[in-house]
PDB file of C-alpha atoms in Angstrom:
ATOM      1  CA  MET W 235     144.821-104.814 149.309  1.00 79.00           C
ATOM      2  CA  SER W 236     141.418-105.826 150.642  1.00 91.00           C
ATOM      3  CA  LYS W 237     140.601-105.313 154.315  1.00 94.00           C
ATOM      4  CA  SER W 238     138.544-107.196 156.863  1.00 96.00           C
ATOM      5  CA  LEU W 239     135.907-105.204 158.699  1.00 97.00           C
ATOM      6  CA  MET W 240     133.522-105.485 161.635  1.00 98.00           C
ATOM      7  CA  ILE W 241     130.297-103.505 162.139  1.00 98.00           C
ATOM      8  CA  VAL W 242     129.222-103.098 165.765  1.00 98.00           C
ATOM      9  CA  ASP W 243     125.724-101.693 166.196  1.00 97.00           C
ATOM     10  CA  ASP W 244     122.772-102.833 168.297  1.00 96.00           C
ATOM     11  CA  SER W 245     120.421-102.093 165.386  1.00 96.00           C
ATOM     12  CA  ALA W 246     120.303-104.848 162.749  1.00 96.00           C
ATOM     13  CA  THR W 247     118.751-102.292 160.384  1.00 96.00           C
ATOM     14  CA  MET W 248     121.718 -99.972 160.775  1.00 97.00           C
ATOM     15  CA  ARG W 249     124.193-102.825 160.266  1.00 97.00           C
ATOM     16  CA  LYS W 250     122.463-103.655 156.952  1.00 96.00           C
ATOM     17  CA  ILE W 251     122.454 -99.989 155.895  1.00 96.00           C
ATOM     18  CA  ILE W 252     126.165 -99.681 156.676  1.00 96.00           C
ATOM     19  CA  MET W 253     126.880-102.867 154.732  1.00 95.00           C
ATOM     20  CA  ARG W 254     124.984-101.542 151.714  1.00 94.00           C
ATOM     21  CA  THR W 255     126.724 -98.162 151.977  1.00 95.00           C
ATOM     22  CA  LEU W 256     130.125 -99.860 152.038  1.00 94.00           C
ATOM     23  CA  GLN W 257     129.238-101.774 148.875  1.00 93.00           C
ATOM     24  CA  THR W 258     128.055 -98.589 147.148  1.00 94.00           C
ATOM     25  CA  ALA W 259     131.231 -96.803 148.237  1.00 94.00           C
ATOM     26  CA  GLY W 260     133.205 -99.442 146.330  1.00 93.00           C
ATOM     27  CA  LEU W 261     135.702-100.045 149.118  1.00 92.00           C
ATOM     28  CA  ASP W 262     137.817-103.192 148.842  1.00 89.00           C
ATOM     29  CA  ILE W 263     136.478-105.190 151.801  1.00 91.00           C
ATOM     30  CA  SER W 264     137.386-108.884 151.982  1.00 90.00           C
ATOM     31  CA  GLY W 265     135.015-109.955 154.725  1.00 88.00           C
ATOM     32  CA  THR W 266     132.513-108.323 157.040  1.00 93.00           C
ATOM     33  CA  GLU W 267     131.718-109.462 160.574  1.00 96.00           C
ATOM     34  CA  GLU W 268     128.743-108.132 162.516  1.00 97.00           C
ATOM     35  CA  ALA W 269     128.211-107.719 166.245  1.00 98.00           C
ATOM     36  CA  GLY W 270     125.059-106.539 168.000  1.00 97.00           C
ATOM     37  CA  ASN W 271     126.814-105.425 171.187  1.00 97.00           C
ATOM     38  CA  GLY W 272     130.226-104.818 172.713  1.00 97.00           C
ATOM     39  CA  ASN W 273     130.584-108.241 174.318  1.00 97.00           C
ATOM     40  CA  GLU W 274     129.860-110.030 171.051  1.00 97.00           C
ATOM     41  CA  ALA W 275     132.368-107.765 169.308  1.00 98.00           C
ATOM     42  CA  LEU W 276     135.098-108.560 171.865  1.00 98.00           C
ATOM     43  CA  GLU W 277     134.410-112.281 171.592  1.00 97.00           C
ATOM     44  CA  LYS W 278     134.753-112.160 167.803  1.00 97.00           C
ATOM     45  CA  LEU W 279     137.823-109.920 167.931  1.00 97.00           C
ATOM     46  CA  ASN W 280     139.497-112.290 170.403  1.00 95.00           C
ATOM     47  CA  ALA W 281     138.972-115.098 167.916  1.00 95.00           C
ATOM     48  CA  SER W 282     140.090-113.089 164.917  1.00 95.00           C
ATOM     49  CA  ALA W 283     141.194-109.443 164.714  1.00 96.00           C
ATOM     50  CA  VAL W 284     139.945-107.225 161.887  1.00 97.00           C
ATOM     51  CA  ASP W 285     141.594-104.364 160.006  1.00 97.00           C
ATOM     52  CA  ILE W 286     138.755-101.885 160.493  1.00 97.00           C
ATOM     53  CA  MET W 287     135.991-101.705 163.101  1.00 98.00           C
ATOM     54  CA  LEU W 288     132.939 -99.469 162.579  1.00 98.00           C
ATOM     55  CA  CYS W 289     131.357 -98.852 165.958  1.00 98.00           C
ATOM     56  CA  ASP W 290     128.136 -97.223 167.185  1.00 96.00           C
ATOM     57  CA  VAL W 291     128.368 -94.974 170.263  1.00 95.00           C
ATOM     58  CA  ASN W 292     125.031 -95.345 172.004  1.00 92.00           C
ATOM     59  CA  MET W 293     124.583 -99.064 172.710  1.00 94.00           C
ATOM     60  CA  PRO W 294     123.061-101.018 175.614  1.00 92.00           C
ATOM     61  CA  GLU W 295     125.273-103.101 177.942  1.00 90.00           C
ATOM     62  CA  MET W 296     128.538-101.573 176.762  1.00 96.00           C
ATOM     63  CA  SER W 297     128.791 -98.145 175.137  1.00 95.00           C
ATOM     64  CA  GLY W 298     130.917 -97.517 172.056  1.00 96.00           C
ATOM     65  CA  PRO W 299     133.570 -95.543 173.996  1.00 97.00           C
ATOM     66  CA  GLU W 300     133.826 -98.387 176.551  1.00 97.00           C
ATOM     67  CA  LEU W 301     134.276-100.874 173.741  1.00 98.00           C
ATOM     68  CA  VAL W 302     137.027 -98.754 172.186  1.00 98.00           C
ATOM     69  CA  THR W 303     138.949 -98.808 175.484  1.00 98.00           C
ATOM     70  CA  LYS W 304     138.633-102.603 175.721  1.00 98.00           C
ATOM     71  CA  VAL W 305     139.624-103.154 172.084  1.00 98.00           C
ATOM     72  CA  ARG W 306     142.732-101.047 172.595  1.00 97.00           C
ATOM     73  CA  GLU W 307     143.716-103.383 175.449  1.00 96.00           C
ATOM     74  CA  LEU W 308     143.776-106.362 173.047  1.00 96.00           C
ATOM     75  CA  PRO W 309     147.307-106.824 171.688  1.00 95.00           C
ATOM     76  CA  SER W 310     145.915-108.515 168.563  1.00 95.00           C
ATOM     77  CA  CYS W 311     143.937-105.364 167.722  1.00 96.00           C
ATOM     78  CA  SER W 312     146.750-102.849 168.085  1.00 94.00           C
ATOM     79  CA  ASN W 313     146.604-102.156 164.340  1.00 95.00           C
ATOM     80  CA  THR W 314     142.809-102.217 164.050  1.00 97.00           C
ATOM     81  CA  LYS W 315     141.472 -98.887 162.832  1.00 98.00           C
ATOM     82  CA  ILE W 316     138.361 -97.866 164.745  1.00 98.00           C
ATOM     83  CA  VAL W 317     135.822 -95.511 163.183  1.00 98.00           C
ATOM     84  CA  MET W 318     132.824 -94.451 165.253  1.00 98.00           C
ATOM     85  CA  VAL W 319     129.475 -94.145 163.435  1.00 97.00           C
ATOM     86  CA  SER W 320     126.902 -92.199 165.400  1.00 94.00           C
ATOM     87  CA  THR W 321     124.092 -89.653 165.491  1.00 91.00           C
ATOM     88  CA  GLU W 322     125.981 -88.078 168.381  1.00 83.00           C
ATOM     89  CA  SER W 323     128.252 -85.357 167.116  1.00 81.00           C
ATOM     90  CA  SER W 324     129.293 -83.143 170.020  1.00 85.00           C
ATOM     91  CA  GLN W 325     132.954 -82.154 169.979  1.00 88.00           C
ATOM     92  CA  GLU W 326     133.223 -83.329 173.591  1.00 88.00           C
ATOM     93  CA  LEU W 327     132.234 -86.868 172.572  1.00 90.00           C
ATOM     94  CA  ILE W 328     134.459 -86.889 169.491  1.00 93.00           C
ATOM     95  CA  ASP W 329     137.448 -85.740 171.578  1.00 95.00           C
ATOM     96  CA  ASP W 330     136.668 -88.404 174.190  1.00 95.00           C
ATOM     97  CA  VAL W 331     136.538 -91.352 171.772  1.00 96.00           C
ATOM     98  CA  LEU W 332     139.611 -90.169 169.877  1.00 96.00           C
ATOM     99  CA  ALA W 333     141.472 -89.948 173.209  1.00 97.00           C
ATOM    100  CA  LYS W 334     140.334 -93.500 174.023  1.00 97.00           C
ATOM    101  CA  GLY W 335     141.869 -94.771 170.788  1.00 97.00           C
ATOM    102  CA  ALA W 336     139.327 -94.355 167.988  1.00 98.00           C
ATOM    103  CA  ASN W 337     140.811 -93.201 164.689  1.00 98.00           C
ATOM    104  CA  ASP W 338     137.926 -91.242 163.190  1.00 97.00           C
ATOM    105  CA  PHE W 339     134.236 -90.407 163.444  1.00 96.00           C
ATOM    106  CA  ILE W 340     131.356 -90.596 160.928  1.00 96.00           C
ATOM    107  CA  THR W 341     128.120 -88.798 161.766  1.00 94.00           C
ATOM    108  CA  LYS W 342     124.700 -90.178 160.789  1.00 94.00           C
ATOM    109  CA  PRO W 343     123.095 -89.497 158.366  1.00 93.00           C
ATOM    110  CA  PHE W 344     125.948 -90.564 156.104  1.00 94.00           C
ATOM    111  CA  THR W 345     126.549 -91.129 152.401  1.00 94.00           C
ATOM    112  CA  PRO W 346     128.743 -93.610 150.482  1.00 95.00           C
ATOM    113  CA  GLU W 347     131.019 -90.643 149.685  1.00 96.00           C
ATOM    114  CA  LYS W 348     131.490 -89.982 153.392  1.00 96.00           C
ATOM    115  CA  PHE W 349     132.474 -93.619 153.977  1.00 96.00           C
ATOM    116  CA  GLN W 350     134.894 -93.438 151.077  1.00 96.00           C
ATOM    117  CA  GLU W 351     136.456 -90.239 152.425  1.00 96.00           C
ATOM    118  CA  LYS W 352     136.810 -91.535 155.984  1.00 96.00           C
ATOM    119  CA  LEU W 353     137.878 -95.125 155.231  1.00 96.00           C
ATOM    120  CA  SER W 354     140.160 -94.617 152.219  1.00 95.00           C
ATOM    121  CA  PRO W 355     143.129 -93.596 154.387  1.00 95.00           C
ATOM    122  CA  PHE W 356     142.876 -96.993 156.115  1.00 94.00           C
ATOM    123  CA  MET W 357     142.664 -99.059 152.929  1.00 91.00           C
ATOM    124  CA  ASN W 358     146.374 -99.007 152.034  1.00 79.00           C
TER     125      ASN W 358
ATOM    126  CA  MET U 171     115.217 -71.833 177.893  1.00 62.00           C
ATOM    127  CA  ILE U 172     114.671 -72.719 174.256  1.00 72.00           C
ATOM    128  CA  ASP U 173     111.193 -71.817 172.977  1.00 75.00           C
ATOM    129  CA  GLU U 174     108.604 -74.030 171.342  1.00 73.00           C
ATOM    130  CA  ILE U 175     108.961 -72.387 167.910  1.00 75.00           C
ATOM    131  CA  CYS U 176     112.709 -73.081 167.835  1.00 89.00           C
ATOM    132  CA  LEU U 177     112.121 -76.675 168.874  1.00 90.00           C
ATOM    133  CA  ASN U 178     109.406 -77.165 166.245  1.00 92.00           C
ATOM    134  CA  GLU U 179     111.869 -75.938 163.623  1.00 94.00           C
ATOM    135  CA  ALA U 180     114.642 -78.186 164.952  1.00 95.00           C
ATOM    136  CA  VAL U 181     112.316 -81.216 164.996  1.00 96.00           C
ATOM    137  CA  LEU U 182     111.128 -80.603 161.424  1.00 96.00           C
ATOM    138  CA  ALA U 183     114.623 -79.895 160.077  1.00 96.00           C
ATOM    139  CA  GLY U 184     116.087 -82.942 161.854  1.00 96.00           C
ATOM    140  CA  ALA U 185     113.326 -85.187 160.519  1.00 97.00           C
ATOM    141  CA  LYS U 186     113.579 -83.835 156.955  1.00 97.00           C
ATOM    142  CA  GLU U 187     117.322 -84.473 156.904  1.00 96.00           C
ATOM    143  CA  ILE U 188     116.973 -88.091 158.033  1.00 96.00           C
ATOM    144  CA  PHE U 189     113.949 -88.921 155.871  1.00 96.00           C
ATOM    145  CA  GLU U 190     115.609 -87.468 152.773  1.00 96.00           C
ATOM    146  CA  THR U 191     119.054 -89.024 153.224  1.00 94.00           C
ATOM    147  CA  MET U 192     118.323 -92.357 154.905  1.00 95.00           C
ATOM    148  CA  ILE U 193     114.714 -93.145 153.932  1.00 96.00           C
ATOM    149  CA  PHE U 194     114.762 -91.491 150.498  1.00 94.00           C
ATOM    150  CA  VAL U 195     111.433 -89.659 150.768  1.00 96.00           C
ATOM    151  CA  ASN U 196     110.595 -85.975 150.854  1.00 95.00           C
ATOM    152  CA  LEU U 197     108.837 -84.957 154.003  1.00 95.00           C
ATOM    153  CA  GLU U 198     106.171 -82.255 154.053  1.00 93.00           C
ATOM    154  CA  LYS U 199     104.784 -80.536 157.095  1.00 93.00           C
ATOM    155  CA  SER U 200     101.093 -81.339 157.456  1.00 90.00           C
ATOM    156  CA  SER U 201      98.633 -78.899 158.938  1.00 81.00           C
ATOM    157  CA  GLU U 202      95.511 -80.732 157.862  1.00 76.00           C
ATOM    158  CA  GLN U 203      93.318 -81.790 160.753  1.00 76.00           C
ATOM    159  CA  ASP U 204      92.135 -84.794 158.748  1.00 75.00           C
ATOM    160  CA  ASP U 205      95.629 -86.240 158.809  1.00 78.00           C
ATOM    161  CA  ILE U 206      95.260 -88.585 161.727  1.00 84.00           C
ATOM    162  CA  ILE U 207      96.938 -91.888 162.535  1.00 88.00           C
ATOM    163  CA  GLU U 208      94.392 -94.660 162.588  1.00 85.00           C
ATOM    164  CA  GLY U 209      94.545 -98.305 163.604  1.00 89.00           C
ATOM    165  CA  ASP U 210      97.607-100.081 164.950  1.00 94.00           C
ATOM    166  CA  SER U 211     100.595 -97.811 165.211  1.00 96.00           C
ATOM    167  CA  LEU U 212     104.196 -97.804 166.373  1.00 97.00           C
ATOM    168  CA  LEU U 213     105.675 -95.252 168.760  1.00 96.00           C
ATOM    169  CA  GLY U 214     109.460 -94.931 168.804  1.00 97.00           C
ATOM    170  CA  SER U 215     110.583 -92.934 171.830  1.00 96.00           C
ATOM    171  CA  ILE U 216     113.852 -91.790 173.299  1.00 97.00           C
ATOM    172  CA  THR U 217     114.553 -89.884 176.501  1.00 96.00           C
ATOM    173  CA  PHE U 218     117.183 -87.236 177.064  1.00 95.00           C
ATOM    174  CA  LYS U 219     118.694 -85.394 180.015  1.00 94.00           C
ATOM    175  CA  GLY U 220     121.232 -82.666 180.570  1.00 92.00           C
ATOM    176  CA  GLY U 221     120.685 -79.051 179.526  1.00 86.00           C
ATOM    177  CA  LEU U 222     117.121 -80.030 178.694  1.00 90.00           C
ATOM    178  CA  GLU U 223     115.267 -83.149 179.810  1.00 92.00           C
ATOM    179  CA  GLY U 224     112.348 -84.946 178.290  1.00 94.00           C
ATOM    180  CA  CYS U 225     111.254 -87.400 175.679  1.00 95.00           C
ATOM    181  CA  PHE U 226     111.131 -87.361 171.892  1.00 96.00           C
ATOM    182  CA  ALA U 227     108.798 -89.679 169.980  1.00 96.00           C
ATOM    183  CA  ILE U 228     107.777 -90.593 166.465  1.00 97.00           C
ATOM    184  CA  CYS U 229     104.362 -92.177 166.003  1.00 96.00           C
ATOM    185  CA  CYS U 230     103.065 -93.626 162.738  1.00 96.00           C
ATOM    186  CA  SER U 231     100.730 -96.341 161.491  1.00 96.00           C
ATOM    187  CA  VAL U 232     102.066 -99.867 160.963  1.00 96.00           C
ATOM    188  CA  PRO U 233     101.861 -99.575 157.123  1.00 96.00           C
ATOM    189  CA  CYS U 234     103.758 -96.275 157.324  1.00 96.00           C
ATOM    190  CA  ALA U 235     106.400 -97.858 159.585  1.00 97.00           C
ATOM    191  CA  LYS U 236     106.772-100.767 157.158  1.00 97.00           C
ATOM    192  CA  THR U 237     107.281 -98.377 154.227  1.00 97.00           C
ATOM    193  CA  ILE U 238     109.933 -96.505 156.217  1.00 97.00           C
ATOM    194  CA  ALA U 239     111.743 -99.772 157.053  1.00 97.00           C
ATOM    195  CA  LEU U 240     111.613-101.070 153.461  1.00 97.00           C
ATOM    196  CA  ASN U 241     112.929 -97.757 152.107  1.00 96.00           C
ATOM    197  CA  MET U 242     115.754 -97.679 154.661  1.00 96.00           C
ATOM    198  CA  LEU U 243     116.788-101.184 153.665  1.00 95.00           C
ATOM    199  CA  ALA U 244     116.428-100.405 149.937  1.00 93.00           C
ATOM    200  CA  MET U 245     113.918-103.235 149.587  1.00 94.00           C
ATOM    201  CA  ASP U 246     110.995-103.503 147.210  1.00 93.00           C
ATOM    202  CA  LEU U 247     107.736-102.227 148.698  1.00 89.00           C
ATOM    203  CA  SER U 248     106.113-105.605 148.050  1.00 91.00           C
ATOM    204  CA  GLU U 249     108.665-107.465 150.181  1.00 93.00           C
ATOM    205  CA  GLU U 250     107.881-108.653 153.685  1.00 93.00           C
ATOM    206  CA  LEU U 251     109.562-107.696 156.937  1.00 95.00           C
ATOM    207  CA  SER U 252     109.099-109.126 160.410  1.00 96.00           C
ATOM    208  CA  GLU U 253     107.585-107.045 163.202  1.00 96.00           C
ATOM    209  CA  ALA U 254     111.000-107.009 164.904  1.00 96.00           C
ATOM    210  CA  GLU U 255     112.683-105.634 161.777  1.00 97.00           C
ATOM    211  CA  ILE U 256     110.074-102.874 161.429  1.00 97.00           C
ATOM    212  CA  SER U 257     110.392-101.960 165.120  1.00 98.00           C
ATOM    213  CA  ASP U 258     114.180-101.906 164.874  1.00 97.00           C
ATOM    214  CA  ALA U 259     114.008 -99.550 161.887  1.00 98.00           C
ATOM    215  CA  ILE U 260     111.605 -97.169 163.672  1.00 98.00           C
ATOM    216  CA  GLY U 261     113.876 -97.184 166.740  1.00 97.00           C
ATOM    217  CA  GLU U 262     116.822 -96.278 164.552  1.00 97.00           C
ATOM    218  CA  VAL U 263     114.883 -93.479 162.807  1.00 98.00           C
ATOM    219  CA  THR U 264     113.882 -92.095 166.212  1.00 97.00           C
ATOM    220  CA  ASN U 265     117.521 -92.225 167.299  1.00 96.00           C
ATOM    221  CA  MET U 266     118.781 -90.494 164.154  1.00 96.00           C
ATOM    222  CA  VAL U 267     116.138 -87.751 164.187  1.00 97.00           C
ATOM    223  CA  MET U 268     116.886 -87.120 167.871  1.00 96.00           C
ATOM    224  CA  GLY U 269     120.561 -86.839 166.951  1.00 94.00           C
ATOM    225  CA  GLY U 270     119.669 -84.260 164.304  1.00 94.00           C
ATOM    226  CA  ILE U 271     117.561 -82.279 166.793  1.00 95.00           C
ATOM    227  CA  LYS U 272     120.325 -82.446 169.381  1.00 93.00           C
ATOM    228  CA  SER U 273     122.909 -81.012 167.005  1.00 91.00           C
ATOM    229  CA  ARG U 274     120.516 -78.151 166.162  1.00 92.00           C
ATOM    230  CA  ILE U 275     119.776 -77.158 169.782  1.00 92.00           C
ATOM    231  CA  LEU U 276     123.206 -77.846 171.269  1.00 89.00           C
ATOM    232  CA  ASP U 277     124.233 -74.179 171.293  1.00 88.00           C
ATOM    233  CA  ALA U 278     120.975 -73.110 172.937  1.00 89.00           C
ATOM    234  CA  VAL U 279     120.649 -75.769 175.657  1.00 89.00           C
ATOM    235  CA  GLY U 280     124.108 -77.270 176.073  1.00 88.00           C
ATOM    236  CA  ASN U 281     124.931 -80.945 175.897  1.00 85.00           C
ATOM    237  CA  ILE U 282     122.225 -83.539 176.399  1.00 90.00           C
ATOM    238  CA  GLU U 283     122.581 -87.273 176.944  1.00 92.00           C
ATOM    239  CA  VAL U 284     120.307 -89.488 174.898  1.00 93.00           C
ATOM    240  CA  SER U 285     118.972 -92.940 175.869  1.00 95.00           C
ATOM    241  CA  ILE U 286     118.554 -96.058 173.772  1.00 94.00           C
ATOM    242  CA  PRO U 287     115.288 -95.873 171.758  1.00 96.00           C
ATOM    243  CA  ILE U 288     112.336 -98.095 172.594  1.00 96.00           C
ATOM    244  CA  VAL U 289     109.430 -98.940 170.301  1.00 97.00           C
ATOM    245  CA  THR U 290     105.869 -99.687 171.398  1.00 95.00           C
ATOM    246  CA  ARG U 291     102.990-101.040 169.313  1.00 95.00           C
ATOM    247  CA  GLY U 292      99.355-100.229 170.042  1.00 91.00           C
ATOM    248  CA  GLN U 293      96.501 -97.860 169.280  1.00 88.00           C
ATOM    249  CA  GLU U 294      96.164 -94.134 170.052  1.00 83.00           C
ATOM    250  CA  LEU U 295      99.687 -94.066 171.497  1.00 83.00           C
ATOM    251  CA  LYS U 296     100.831 -90.816 173.121  1.00 79.00           C
ATOM    252  CA  ASN U 297     104.088 -89.475 174.455  1.00 78.00           C
ATOM    253  CA  SER U 298     103.792 -88.256 178.069  1.00 78.00           C
ATOM    254  CA  LEU U 299     106.049 -86.462 180.566  1.00 75.00           C
ATOM    255  CA  GLY U 300     103.796 -85.462 183.464  1.00 76.00           C
ATOM    256  CA  GLU U 301     103.481 -81.979 184.943  1.00 74.00           C
ATOM    257  CA  LYS U 302     105.311 -78.799 183.908  1.00 79.00           C
ATOM    258  CA  ALA U 303     106.226 -80.234 180.543  1.00 85.00           C
ATOM    259  CA  SER U 304     106.194 -78.163 177.355  1.00 89.00           C
ATOM    260  CA  LYS U 305     105.468 -79.763 174.031  1.00 89.00           C
ATOM    261  CA  ALA U 306     106.657 -79.290 170.464  1.00 91.00           C
ATOM    262  CA  LEU U 307     104.479 -81.208 168.027  1.00 92.00           C
ATOM    263  CA  VAL U 308     105.073 -81.543 164.290  1.00 94.00           C
ATOM    264  CA  LYS U 309     102.893 -83.581 161.959  1.00 95.00           C
ATOM    265  CA  VAL U 310     104.524 -84.669 158.706  1.00 95.00           C
ATOM    266  CA  LYS U 311     103.418 -86.455 155.555  1.00 94.00           C
ATOM    267  CA  PHE U 312     105.213 -88.317 152.763  1.00 94.00           C
ATOM    268  CA  ASP U 313     104.218 -90.071 149.555  1.00 91.00           C
ATOM    269  CA  ASN U 314     100.922 -88.118 149.817  1.00 88.00           C
ATOM    270  CA  GLU U 315      99.704 -90.924 152.025  1.00 90.00           C
ATOM    271  CA  TYR U 316     101.697 -91.608 155.151  1.00 94.00           C
ATOM    272  CA  ILE U 317     101.480 -89.479 158.264  1.00 95.00           C
ATOM    273  CA  ALA U 318     103.872 -89.381 161.188  1.00 96.00           C
ATOM    274  CA  GLU U 319     103.607 -87.371 164.375  1.00 95.00           C
ATOM    275  CA  LEU U 320     106.833 -86.101 165.920  1.00 96.00           C
ATOM    276  CA  SER U 321     106.507 -84.905 169.496  1.00 95.00           C
ATOM    277  CA  MET U 322     109.056 -83.515 171.859  1.00 94.00           C
ATOM    278  CA  LEU U 323     108.073 -83.149 175.519  1.00 94.00           C
ATOM    279  CA  TYR U 324     110.578 -81.228 177.576  1.00 92.00           C
ATOM    280  CA  ARG U 325     111.230 -79.225 180.692  1.00 86.00           C
ATOM    281  CA  GLU U 326     114.160 -77.404 182.190  1.00 77.00           C
ATOM    282  CA  SER U 327     116.682 -79.704 183.713  1.00 74.00           C
ATOM    283  CA  SER U 328     116.198 -80.486 187.407  1.00 66.00           C
ATOM    284  CA  GLU U 329     119.929 -81.277 187.790  1.00 60.00           C
TER     285      GLU U 329
END
């Protein structure tokens, strides 16, 4: 069954790279939303929840971990799977975002295989 | 305190990893004095604080930056990109290379917090951190043509 997905990253370049990587990974995605910051993401999620959210950590205005906390407060997103995508890879950070409600973590640089491995469990 | 040699190695290894996996080019270390960046260039910089504080920067010519951006986006080298798109790509490369450096020095310096990258355009751009700063500088080359200067200015944390 195909899934809806949102990419939240302040870099338009990175959003395009993630989009291309998802296509190469061959994951069954029905529609992809993009957001350049946390506020835009919340606005779009309030209008329509997605199955999977890919979220950067280090963003201006609202950090990725802050966004995760706010998304988890939205009843409509209780089933949304959140996967962080970041250059940051300290265990302290990973533990923190998982505790806040993220489901997994992908470290940059990434490959289509990595996306397949991390997202496949959420595709059923 | 981490030494300059270790940081040079971390900078080069971090850059090689990102350029090979996300930009699809092989990076070589350049030691040729003739390899200088001329004309308009872009400087992507990012600050960090924590176990070590300072600033990391990547500087390259505008044509080099455009090639990096086109490769990242898997576009044909003849295609056009806006200045904003090229700057965004260089900011993201700076961010990713800094992430690679951070993971390599984490055990030696402890955790460091990294800022959002900023990109500046101009000529003869230099990274600066004032007094008592040490510097790791690595010059790299790819496609036998493009040169980029990676500099890391740092000092022991004042916190």
